Amino acid sequence: MPDNNNFNELLIHTLKQIHVRLDRLDAKVDEKTDKADLKAVEQRFDSVENRLDSVENRLGSVESRLDRIESGVGAIKWAIGVGLAAIGVLMAVLKIF
């Protein structure tokens, strides 16, 4: 019986060591998984950052187009104002005669 008791204690000790090693291995796997997940997140972040840069470039292009349109509208308003003023002056001059 004493040999059986020593065997059981040895078996329990061995199982505890296996358990500790499995816990360490599990922790390493979790750590590597976290790093892999982090790499995936970093890749997604880079992708989003590139898309954002593209959108910023497009917005800059749209902004410059809007500025040109605004300046064109301003020029048209000025030309119409000058034209109407010239017509008014012409009508006033013709009314005199």
Coordinates of C-alpha atoms in Angstrom, one line a residue:
M1 CA 0.0 0.0 0.0
P2 CA 2.8 2.5 0.7
D3 CA 4.1 2.2 -2.8
N4 CA 0.6 2.9 -4.1
N5 CA 0.4 6.1 -2.0
N6 CA 3.8 7.3 -3.3
F7 CA 2.6 6.6 -6.8
N8 CA -0.5 8.6 -6.3
E9 CA 1.4 11.5 -4.9
L10 CA 3.9 11.3 -7.8
L11 CA 1.0 11.2 -10.2
I12 CA -0.7 14.2 -8.5
H13 CA 2.6 16.1 -8.5
T14 CA 3.1 15.4 -12.2
L15 CA -0.4 16.4 -13.1
K16 CA 0.1 19.7 -11.2
Q17 CA 3.3 20.4 -13.2
I18 CA 1.4 19.6 -16.4
H19 CA -1.3 22.0 -15.3
V20 CA 1.2 24.8 -14.6
R21 CA 2.9 24.2 -17.9
L22 CA -0.4 24.2 -19.8
D23 CA -1.4 27.5 -18.1
R24 CA 1.9 29.0 -19.2
L25 CA 1.4 27.7 -22.7
D26 CA -2.1 29.1 -22.7
A27 CA -0.8 32.5 -21.5
K28 CA 1.8 32.5 -24.3
V29 CA -0.9 31.6 -26.9
D30 CA -3.1 34.3 -25.6
E31 CA -0.2 36.8 -25.8
K32 CA 0.6 35.8 -29.4
T33 CA -3.1 35.9 -30.2
D34 CA -3.4 39.4 -28.8
K35 CA -0.3 40.5 -30.8
A36 CA -1.9 39.0 -33.9
D37 CA -5.2 40.7 -33.2
L38 CA -3.2 43.9 -32.6
K39 CA -1.5 43.5 -36.0
A40 CA -4.9 43.1 -37.7
V41 CA -6.2 46.2 -35.9
E42 CA -3.0 48.1 -37.0
Q43 CA -3.6 47.0 -40.6
R44 CA -7.2 48.1 -40.5
F45 CA -6.1 51.4 -38.9
D46 CA -3.6 51.9 -41.7
S47 CA -6.3 51.1 -44.3
V48 CA -8.7 53.6 -42.7
E49 CA -5.9 56.2 -42.5
N50 CA -5.1 55.8 -46.2
R51 CA -8.8 56.1 -47.1
L52 CA -9.0 59.2 -44.9
D53 CA -6.0 60.7 -46.8
S54 CA -7.8 60.0 -50.0
V55 CA -11.0 61.7 -48.8
E56 CA -9.0 64.7 -47.6
N57 CA -7.4 65.0 -51.1
R58 CA -10.8 64.7 -52.7
L59 CA -12.2 67.4 -50.4
G60 CA -9.3 69.7 -51.2
S61 CA -10.0 69.2 -54.9
V62 CA -13.7 69.9 -54.3
E63 CA -12.9 73.0 -52.2
S64 CA -10.7 74.4 -55.0
R65 CA -13.5 73.8 -57.5
L66 CA -16.0 75.5 -55.3
D67 CA -13.6 78.5 -54.9
R68 CA -13.4 78.8 -58.7
I69 CA -17.2 78.5 -59.1
E70 CA -17.6 81.2 -56.4
S71 CA -15.2 83.5 -58.2
G72 CA -17.0 82.8 -61.5
V73 CA -20.3 83.7 -59.9
G74 CA -18.8 86.9 -58.5
A75 CA -17.5 87.8 -61.9
I76 CA -20.9 87.1 -63.5
K77 CA -22.7 89.2 -60.8
W78 CA -20.2 92.1 -61.4
A79 CA -20.7 91.8 -65.2
I80 CA -24.5 91.8 -64.9
G81 CA -24.4 94.8 -62.5
V82 CA -22.2 96.8 -64.9
G83 CA -24.4 95.8 -67.8
L84 CA -27.6 96.9 -66.0
A85 CA -25.9 100.1 -65.0
A86 CA -24.9 100.7 -68.6
I87 CA -28.4 100.0 -69.8
G88 CA -29.8 102.4 -67.1
V89 CA -27.4 105.1 -68.2
L90 CA -28.2 104.5 -71.9
M91 CA -32.0 104.6 -71.2
A92 CA -31.5 107.9 -69.2
V93 CA -29.6 109.4 -72.1
L94 CA -32.2 108.2 -74.6
K95 CA -35.0 109.6 -72.5
I96 CA -33.5 113.0 -72.7
F97 CA -33.6 113.0 -76.5

